[in-house]
Coordinates of N, CA, C and O in Angstrom, one line a residue:
X35 N 11.0 15.0 -10.7 CA 10.3 13.8 -10.5 C 11.1 12.6 -11.1 O 11.4 12.8 -12.3
X36 N 11.4 11.7 -10.5 CA 12.1 10.6 -11.0 C 11.2 9.7 -11.9 O 10.0 9.8 -11.7
X37 N 11.9 9.1 -12.8 CA 11.0 8.3 -13.7 C 11.4 6.8 -13.7 O 12.4 6.5 -13.3
X38 N 10.3 6.0 -13.9 CA 10.5 4.7 -13.6 C 11.3 3.9 -14.8 O 11.6 4.5 -15.8
X39 N 11.9 2.9 -14.5 CA 12.9 2.2 -15.4 C 11.9 1.8 -16.6 O 10.7 1.8 -16.6
X40 N 12.6 1.6 -17.7 CA 11.9 1.4 -19.1 C 11.3 -0.1 -19.1 O 12.0 -1.0 -19.6
X41 N 10.2 -0.2 -18.5 CA 9.5 -1.6 -18.5 C 8.0 -1.4 -18.5 O 7.6 -0.2 -18.1
X42 N 7.3 -2.4 -18.6 CA 5.9 -2.2 -18.5 C 5.2 -1.9 -17.3 O 4.1 -1.4 -17.3
X43 N 5.7 -2.1 -16.1 CA 5.2 -1.8 -15.0 C 6.2 -1.4 -13.9 O 7.3 -1.7 -14.0
X44 N 5.7 -0.7 -12.8 CA 6.4 -0.4 -11.7 C 6.0 -1.0 -10.4 O 4.7 -1.2 -10.2
X45 N 6.9 -1.7 -9.8 CA 6.5 -2.4 -8.4 C 6.5 -1.4 -7.3 O 7.5 -0.7 -7.0
X46 N 5.3 -1.4 -6.6 CA 5.2 -0.5 -5.5 C 4.7 -1.2 -4.3 O 3.9 -2.3 -4.4
X47 N 5.3 -0.8 -3.1 CA 5.1 -1.6 -1.8 C 4.5 -0.5 -0.9 O 4.9 0.5 -0.6
X48 N 3.2 -0.8 -0.5 CA 2.5 0.0 0.3 C 2.7 -0.4 1.8 O 2.4 -1.7 2.1
X49 N 3.2 0.4 2.7 CA 3.6 -0.1 3.9 C 2.7 0.6 5.2 O 2.4 1.8 4.9
X50 N 2.1 -0.1 6.0 CA 1.5 0.4 7.1 C 1.9 -0.4 8.4 O 2.9 -1.1 8.3
X51 N 1.2 -0.2 9.6 CA 1.7 -0.8 10.8 C 1.7 -2.3 10.8 O 2.6 -2.9 11.1
X52 N 0.5 -2.9 10.5 CA 0.4 -4.3 10.7 C 0.0 -5.0 9.4 O -0.2 -6.2 9.4
X53 N -0.2 -4.3 8.3 CA -0.6 -4.9 7.0 C -1.9 -5.7 7.2 O -2.2 -6.6 6.3
X54 N -2.9 -5.1 7.9 CA -4.1 -5.8 8.1 C -5.2 -5.1 7.3 O -6.3 -5.9 7.1
X55 N -5.1 -3.8 7.1 CA -6.2 -3.2 6.4 C -5.8 -2.2 5.4 O -6.0 -2.4 4.1
X56 N -5.3 -1.0 5.7 CA -5.0 0.2 4.8 C -4.2 -0.3 3.7 O -4.4 -0.1 2.5
X57 N -3.0 -1.0 4.0 CA -2.1 -1.3 2.9 C -2.6 -2.3 2.1 O -2.4 -2.3 0.9
X58 N -3.4 -3.1 2.7 CA -4.1 -4.3 1.8 C -5.1 -3.5 0.8 O -5.3 -3.9 -0.4
X59 N -5.7 -2.5 1.3 CA -6.7 -1.8 0.4 C -5.9 -1.2 -0.6 O -6.3 -1.2 -1.8
X60 N -4.8 -0.6 -0.4 CA -4.0 0.1 -1.3 C -3.5 -0.9 -2.5 O -3.5 -0.7 -3.6
X61 N -3.0 -2.1 -1.9 CA -2.6 -3.1 -2.8 C -3.5 -3.7 -3.8 O -3.5 -3.7 -4.9
X62 N -4.8 -3.9 -3.4 CA -5.9 -4.4 -4.1 C -6.4 -3.2 -5.1 O -6.7 -3.5 -6.2
X63 N -6.6 -2.0 -4.6 CA -6.9 -0.9 -5.5 C -5.9 -0.7 -6.6 O -6.2 -0.5 -7.8
X64 N -4.6 -0.7 -6.2 CA -3.5 -0.5 -7.4 C -3.5 -1.6 -8.3 O -3.5 -1.5 -9.5
X65 N -3.6 -2.8 -7.9 CA -3.8 -4.0 -8.7 C -4.9 -4.1 -9.6 O -4.8 -4.5 -10.8
X66 N -5.9 -3.5 -9.1 CA -7.2 -3.7 -9.9 C -7.5 -2.4 -10.7 O -8.3 -2.7 -11.6
X67 N -6.9 -1.2 -10.5 CA -7.3 0.0 -11.2 C -6.0 0.7 -11.7 O -6.4 1.8 -12.3
X68 N -5.0 0.3 -11.5 CA -3.7 1.0 -12.1 C -2.9 0.2 -12.7 O -2.1 -0.5 -12.2
X69 N -3.1 -0.1 -14.1 CA -2.5 -1.1 -14.9 C -0.9 -1.0 -14.9 O -0.2 -1.9 -15.1
X70 N -0.5 0.2 -14.7 CA 1.0 0.4 -14.7 C 1.7 0.0 -13.4 O 3.0 0.0 -13.3
X71 N 1.0 -0.3 -12.4 CA 1.4 -0.6 -11.0 C 1.4 -2.1 -10.9 O 0.3 -2.7 -11.1
X72 N 2.4 -2.7 -10.3 CA 2.4 -4.0 -9.7 C 2.5 -3.9 -8.2 O 3.6 -3.3 -7.7
X73 N 1.4 -4.0 -7.5 CA 1.2 -3.6 -6.1 C 1.6 -4.8 -5.0 O 1.1 -6.0 -5.3
X74 N 2.2 -4.4 -4.0 CA 2.4 -5.3 -2.9 C 2.1 -4.5 -1.6 O 2.1 -3.3 -1.7
X75 N 2.0 -5.1 -0.5 CA 1.7 -4.5 0.8 C 2.4 -5.2 1.9 O 2.6 -6.6 1.8
X76 N 2.8 -4.6 3.0 CA 3.6 -5.1 4.1 C 3.3 -4.2 5.4 O 2.9 -3.1 5.2
X77 N 3.5 -4.9 6.5 CA 3.5 -4.2 7.8 C 4.8 -4.0 8.5 O 5.7 -5.0 8.2
X78 N 5.2 -3.0 9.0 CA 6.5 -2.8 9.6 C 6.5 -3.6 10.9 O 7.7 -3.9 11.4
X79 N 5.5 -3.8 11.6 CA 5.6 -4.6 12.9 C 5.1 -6.0 12.4 O 4.7 -6.4 11.2
X80 N 5.0 -6.9 13.4 CA 4.7 -8.3 13.1 C 3.3 -8.2 12.4 O 2.3 -7.4 12.6
X81 N 3.1 -9.0 11.2 CA 1.9 -9.0 10.4 C 0.7 -9.5 11.3 O 0.8 -10.4 12.2
X82 N -0.3 -8.7 11.1 CA -1.5 -9.0 11.9 C -2.4 -9.9 11.1 O -2.1 -10.3 9.9
X83 N -3.7 -9.9 11.6 CA -4.9 -10.6 10.7 C -5.3 -9.6 9.6 O -5.2 -8.5 9.9
X84 N -5.9 -10.2 8.5 CA -6.5 -9.4 7.7 C -7.8 -8.8 8.2 O -8.6 -9.7 8.9
X85 N -8.0 -7.6 8.1 CA -9.1 -7.0 8.7 C -10.4 -7.2 7.9 O -10.4 -6.6 6.7
X86 N -11.4 -7.8 8.2 CA -12.5 -8.1 7.4 C -13.2 -6.9 7.1 O -13.9 -6.8 6.0
X87 N -13.2 -5.8 7.9 CA -13.9 -4.7 7.6 C -13.2 -3.9 6.3 O -14.0 -3.3 5.5
X88 N -12.0 -4.2 6.1 CA -11.3 -3.6 4.9 C -11.8 -4.4 3.7 O -11.9 -3.9 2.6
X89 N -11.8 -5.8 3.9 CA -12.2 -6.7 2.8 C -13.7 -6.3 2.5 O -14.0 -6.2 1.2
X90 N -14.6 -6.1 3.3 CA -15.9 -5.7 3.1 C -15.9 -4.4 2.3 O -16.7 -4.2 1.3
X91 N -15.0 -3.5 2.7 CA -14.9 -2.3 2.0 C -14.6 -2.5 0.4 O -15.2 -1.9 -0.5
X92 N -13.7 -3.3 0.2 CA -13.2 -3.5 -1.1 C -14.3 -4.3 -1.9 O -14.6 -4.0 -3.1
X93 N -15.0 -5.2 -1.3 CA -16.1 -6.0 -2.0 C -17.2 -5.0 -2.4 O -17.8 -4.9 -3.4
X94 N -17.5 -4.1 -1.5 CA -18.5 -3.0 -1.7 C -18.1 -2.1 -2.9 O -19.1 -1.7 -3.6
X95 N -16.9 -1.8 -3.0 CA -16.3 -1.1 -4.1 C -16.1 -1.8 -5.3 O -15.6 -1.3 -6.4
X96 N -16.4 -3.2 -5.3 CA -16.2 -4.0 -6.5 C -14.7 -4.1 -6.8 O -14.6 -4.1 -8.1
X97 N -14.0 -4.2 -5.9 CA -12.5 -4.4 -6.2 C -12.1 -5.7 -5.7 O -12.4 -6.2 -4.5
X98 N -11.4 -6.6 -6.5 CA -11.1 -8.0 -6.1 C -10.2 -8.0 -4.9 O -9.2 -7.3 -4.9
X99 N -10.5 -8.7 -3.9 CA -9.9 -8.9 -2.7 C -9.2 -10.2 -2.5 O -8.6 -10.6 -1.6
X100 N -9.2 -11.0 -3.5 CA -8.7 -12.5 -3.4 C -7.3 -12.5 -3.2 O -6.6 -11.8 -3.9
X101 N -6.8 -13.4 -2.3 CA -5.3 -13.6 -2.1 C -4.6 -12.6 -1.4 O -3.5 -12.6 -1.1
X102 N -5.4 -11.7 -0.7 CA -4.7 -10.7 0.1 C -4.3 -11.3 1.5 O -5.0 -12.1 2.0
X103 N -3.1 -11.0 1.9 CA -2.6 -11.6 3.1 C -1.6 -10.6 3.9 O -1.1 -9.8 3.2
X104 N -1.8 -10.7 5.2 CA -0.8 -9.8 5.9 C 0.7 -10.4 5.9 O 0.8 -11.5 6.2
X105 N 1.5 -9.4 5.6 CA 3.0 -9.9 5.5 C 3.8 -8.8 6.2 O 3.6 -7.7 6.2
X106 N 5.0 -9.4 6.7 CA 5.9 -8.2 7.3 C 6.8 -7.8 6.3 O 7.1 -8.3 5.1
X107 N 7.3 -6.4 6.5 CA 8.2 -5.6 5.5 C 9.4 -6.5 5.3 O 9.9 -6.6 4.2
X108 N 10.0 -7.3 6.2 CA 11.1 -8.0 6.2 C 11.0 -8.9 4.9 O 12.1 -9.5 4.3
X109 N 9.9 -9.5 4.6 CA 9.7 -10.6 3.7 C 10.2 -10.0 2.2 O 10.7 -10.9 1.5
X110 N 10.1 -8.7 2.0 CA 10.6 -8.2 0.7 C 12.2 -7.9 0.7 O 12.6 -7.3 -0.5
X111 N 12.9 -8.3 1.8 CA 14.3 -8.3 1.8 C 14.9 -9.6 1.4 O 16.2 -9.5 1.2
X112 N 14.2 -10.6 1.4 CA 14.7 -12.0 1.3 C 15.1 -12.2 -0.3 O 14.4 -11.6 -1.2
X113 N 15.9 -13.1 -0.5 CA 16.3 -13.3 -1.8 C 15.1 -14.0 -2.4 O 14.2 -14.9 -2.0
X114 N 14.9 -13.6 -3.7 CA 13.7 -14.1 -4.5 C 12.5 -13.2 -4.4 O 11.5 -13.5 -5.1
X115 N 12.5 -12.2 -3.4 CA 11.4 -11.4 -3.2 C 11.2 -10.4 -4.5 O 12.2 -10.2 -5.1
X116 N 10.1 -9.9 -4.9 CA 10.0 -9.0 -5.9 C 10.9 -7.7 -5.8 O 11.1 -7.3 -4.6
X117 N 11.4 -7.2 -6.8 CA 12.1 -6.0 -6.7 C 11.2 -4.8 -6.5 O 10.4 -4.5 -7.3
X118 N 11.4 -4.0 -5.5 CA 10.5 -3.0 -5.4 C 11.1 -1.6 -5.9 O 12.2 -1.3 -5.5
X119 N 10.3 -1.0 -6.7 CA 10.7 0.4 -7.1 C 10.3 1.6 -6.2 O 11.1 2.5 -6.3
X120 N 9.2 1.4 -5.7 CA 8.6 2.6 -5.0 C 8.0 2.1 -3.7 O 7.2 1.1 -3.6
X121 N 8.4 2.7 -2.7 CA 7.8 2.4 -1.3 C 6.9 3.7 -0.9 O 7.2 4.7 -1.0
X122 N 5.7 3.4 -0.4 CA 4.8 4.3 0.1 C 4.4 4.0 1.5 O 3.9 2.9 1.8
X123 N 4.7 4.9 2.4 CA 4.2 4.7 3.8 C 2.9 5.4 4.0 O 2.8 6.5 3.5
X124 N 2.0 4.6 4.2 CA 0.6 5.1 4.3 C 0.3 5.8 5.6 O -0.8 6.7 5.5
X125 N 0.9 5.6 6.7 CA 0.6 6.4 8.0 C 1.8 6.9 8.5 O 2.9 6.2 8.2
X126 N 1.8 7.9 9.3 CA 3.0 8.6 9.8 C 3.8 7.6 10.7 O 5.0 7.7 10.6
X127 N 3.3 6.8 11.4 CA 4.0 6.0 12.3 C 5.0 5.0 11.6 O 5.8 4.5 12.3
X128 N 4.8 4.7 10.3 CA 5.8 3.8 9.7 C 6.7 4.5 8.7 O 7.5 3.9 8.1
X129 N 6.9 5.8 8.7 CA 7.6 6.6 7.8 C 9.1 6.2 7.8 O 9.8 6.1 6.9
X130 N 9.6 6.2 9.2 CA 11.0 5.9 9.3 C 11.4 4.4 8.8 O 12.4 4.3 8.2
X131 N 10.6 3.4 9.2 CA 10.8 2.0 8.8 C 10.8 2.0 7.4 O 11.7 1.3 6.8
X132 N 9.7 2.6 6.6 CA 9.7 2.6 5.2 C 10.9 3.2 4.6 O 11.4 2.7 3.6
X133 N 11.3 4.2 5.1 CA 12.6 5.1 4.6 C 13.7 4.1 4.7 O 14.5 4.1 3.6
X134 N 13.9 3.5 5.8 CA 15.1 2.7 5.9 C 15.1 1.5 4.9 O 16.0 1.0 4.3
X135 N 13.7 0.9 4.8 CA 13.6 -0.2 3.7 C 13.9 0.4 2.4 O 14.7 -0.2 1.6
X136 N 13.5 1.6 1.9 CA 13.8 2.1 0.7 C 15.4 2.3 0.4 O 15.8 1.9 -0.6
X137 N 15.9 2.7 1.5 CA 17.4 2.8 1.4 C 18.1 1.7 1.3 O 19.0 1.5 0.4
X138 N 17.8 0.5 2.1 CA 18.4 -0.7 2.0 C 18.1 -1.5 0.7 O 18.9 -2.1 0.0
X139 N 16.9 -1.3 0.2 CA 16.6 -2.0 -1.1 C 16.8 -1.2 -2.4 O 16.5 -1.6 -3.4
X140 N 17.4 0.0 -2.1 CA 17.7 0.9 -3.2 C 16.6 1.2 -4.1 O 16.6 1.1 -5.3
X141 N 15.5 1.4 -3.5 CA 14.2 1.8 -4.2 C 14.3 3.3 -4.7 O 15.2 4.1 -4.1
X142 N 13.7 3.5 -5.8 CA 13.8 4.9 -6.4 C 13.3 6.0 -5.6 O 13.8 7.0 -5.5
X143 N 12.1 5.7 -4.8 CA 11.4 6.8 -4.2 C 10.7 6.2 -2.9 O 10.3 5.0 -2.8
X144 N 10.7 7.1 -1.9 CA 9.8 6.8 -0.8 C 8.8 7.8 -0.7 O 9.2 8.9 -0.5
X145 N 7.6 7.7 -0.8 CA 6.4 8.6 -0.8 C 5.9 8.5 0.8 O 5.7 7.4 1.3
X146 N 5.4 9.5 1.3 CA 4.9 9.6 2.6 C 3.4 10.2 2.4 O 3.3 11.3 2.0
X147 N 2.4 9.3 2.6 CA 0.9 9.8 2.3 C 0.3 10.2 3.7 O -0.5 11.1 3.5
X148 N 0.6 9.6 4.7 CA 0.0 10.1 6.1 C -1.4 9.9 6.1 O -2.1 10.8 6.7
X149 N -2.1 8.8 5.8 CA -3.5 8.6 6.0 C -3.6 8.2 7.5 O -2.7 7.8 8.2
X150 N -5.0 8.2 7.9 CA -5.3 7.8 9.3 C -5.0 6.3 9.5 O -5.3 5.5 8.5
X151 N -4.6 5.9 10.5 CA -4.4 4.5 10.8 C -5.7 3.8 11.2 O -6.0 3.6 12.4
X152 N -6.4 3.5 10.2 CA -7.7 3.0 10.5 C -7.8 1.8 11.2 O -8.6 1.5 12.1
X153 N -6.7 0.9 11.0 CA -6.8 -0.4 11.7 C -6.7 -0.3 13.2 O -7.0 -1.1 13.9
X154 N -6.2 0.9 13.8 CA -6.2 1.2 15.2 C -7.5 1.4 15.8 O -7.6 1.5 17.0
X155 N -8.4 1.7 15.0 CA -9.9 2.0 15.5 C -10.6 0.6 16.0 O -10.5 -0.4 15.3
X156 N -10.8 0.5 17.3 CA -11.2 -0.7 17.8 C -12.7 -1.0 17.4 O -13.0 -2.3 17.3
X157 N -13.6 -0.2 17.4 CA -15.0 -0.5 17.0 C -15.0 -0.7 15.4 O -14.7 0.0 14.7
X158 N -15.6 -2.0 15.1 CA -15.6 -2.6 13.9 C -16.4 -1.8 12.9 O -16.0 -1.4 11.8
X159 N -17.6 -1.2 13.4 CA -18.7 -0.4 12.6 C -17.8 0.9 12.2 O -17.9 1.4 11.1
X160 N -17.3 1.5 13.2 CA -16.4 2.8 13.0 C -15.4 2.7 12.1 O -15.1 3.5 11.1
X161 N -14.7 1.6 12.2 CA -13.5 1.2 11.3 C -14.1 1.0 9.8 O -13.4 1.4 8.8
X162 N -15.0 0.2 9.7 CA -15.6 0.0 8.4 C -16.0 1.3 7.7 O -15.7 1.6 6.5
X163 N -16.6 2.3 8.5 CA -17.1 3.6 7.9 C -15.7 4.3 7.6 O -15.7 5.0 6.5
X164 N -14.7 4.2 8.4 CA -13.5 4.9 8.1 C -12.8 4.5 7.0 O -12.4 5.4 6.1
X165 N -12.8 3.2 6.7 CA -12.3 2.7 5.4 C -13.0 3.3 4.1 O -12.5 3.6 3.3
X166 N -14.3 3.4 4.3 CA -15.1 3.8 3.1 C -14.9 5.2 3.0 O -15.0 5.7 1.8
X167 N -14.7 6.1 4.1 CA -14.4 7.5 3.7 C -13.2 7.7 3.2 O -13.0 8.7 2.4
X168 N -12.1 6.9 3.5 CA -10.9 7.3 2.9 C -10.6 6.7 1.5 O -9.7 7.0 0.9
X169 N -11.4 5.6 1.2 CA -11.3 5.0 -0.2 C -11.1 6.0 -1.4 O -10.3 5.7 -2.2
X170 N -12.1 7.2 -1.5 CA -11.7 7.9 -2.7 C -10.5 8.6 -2.6 O -9.8 8.8 -3.6
X171 N -9.9 9.1 -1.4 CA -8.6 9.7 -1.4 C -7.6 8.8 -1.6 O -6.6 9.1 -2.4
X172 N -7.5 7.5 -1.1 CA -6.6 6.5 -1.5 C -6.6 6.2 -2.9 O -5.6 6.0 -3.5
X173 N -7.8 6.1 -3.5 CA -7.8 5.7 -5.0 C -7.2 6.9 -5.8 O -6.5 6.7 -6.7
X174 N -7.5 8.2 -5.3 CA -7.0 9.3 -6.1 C -5.4 9.3 -6.0 O -4.7 9.6 -7.0
X175 N -4.9 9.1 -4.8 CA -3.5 9.0 -4.6 C -2.8 7.9 -5.4 O -1.8 8.2 -6.0
X176 N -3.5 6.8 -5.5 CA -2.9 5.6 -6.3 C -3.0 6.1 -7.8 O -1.9 5.7 -8.5
X177 N -4.0 6.6 -8.2 CA -4.0 7.1 -9.7 C -2.9 8.2 -10.0 O -2.4 8.1 -11.0
X178 N -2.7 9.1 -9.1 CA -1.6 10.1 -9.2 C -0.3 9.4 -9.2 O 0.6 9.7 -10.1
X179 N -0.1 8.4 -8.4 CA 1.2 7.6 -8.4 C 1.3 6.8 -9.7 O 2.4 6.9 -10.4
X180 N 0.3 6.2 -10.3 CA 0.5 5.6 -11.6 C 0.8 6.5 -12.7 O 1.5 6.3 -13.5
X181 N 0.1 7.8 -12.5 CA 0.4 8.8 -13.6 C 1.7 9.4 -13.4 O 2.5 9.5 -14.5
X182 N 2.3 9.6 -12.2 CA 3.6 10.0 -12.0 C 4.7 9.0 -12.7 O 5.8 9.6 -13.0
X183 N 4.4 7.9 -12.6 CA 5.4 6.8 -13.1 C 5.0 6.2 -14.4 O 5.6 5.3 -14.7
X184 N 4.1 6.8 -15.1 CA 3.8 6.6 -16.4 C 5.0 6.8 -17.4 O 5.7 7.7 -17.1
X185 N 5.2 6.0 -18.5 CA 6.2 6.2 -19.3 C 5.9 5.5 -20.6 O 4.9 4.8 -20.7
X186 N 6.5 5.9 -21.6 CA 6.1 5.3 -23.0 C 6.4 3.9 -23.0 O 7.3 3.4 -22.4
X187 N 5.5 3.1 -23.7 CA 5.6 1.8 -23.7 C 6.7 1.3 -24.7 O 7.0 2.0 -25.5

C-alpha cells in the first residue's frame, strides 16, 4: 500500500459520470467525517445539476451539504487547482477517464469502487431510496480510505 506524503491531509477526488449526486455525497461525507481527507468531486462528462435527492440524503444523515456544486474533471487540471493525491472512480463507467486523469496529474493512486450509478435512475423517489441504501457502504469505503492513508502527524 502506498503511503501519503508527510502532511496533515490527503486530497482525494471522487469522480462519477456527471458529478450530480454520488460523487457529491462522497465529497460531503469525506469532508464531514474523515478528518485526514480533503475531498473534492467531479464528473467526467459535462457537469450536470446537483441532484436534490442526494442533498436530501445528506441532510437526513446530518452531513453538511453547503457549497456542493457539480464540476467537470478538467477543472482539476487547470493551473491553481488543488493538487490531488488520490482519485476514486465511484462507478464503472468512469474508470478509464479517472485512470487517465490520475496518470496525467501524477496522482499516487487510482481506486475503483464500482458503486451503482444512482444518478441514472429516472424516478426521484427510487433514486432517493438508492442513495440512502448505499450511504452506509460509501461511508465505510471512505472510512477505510482515510485509514489506509493515515500517517503519523
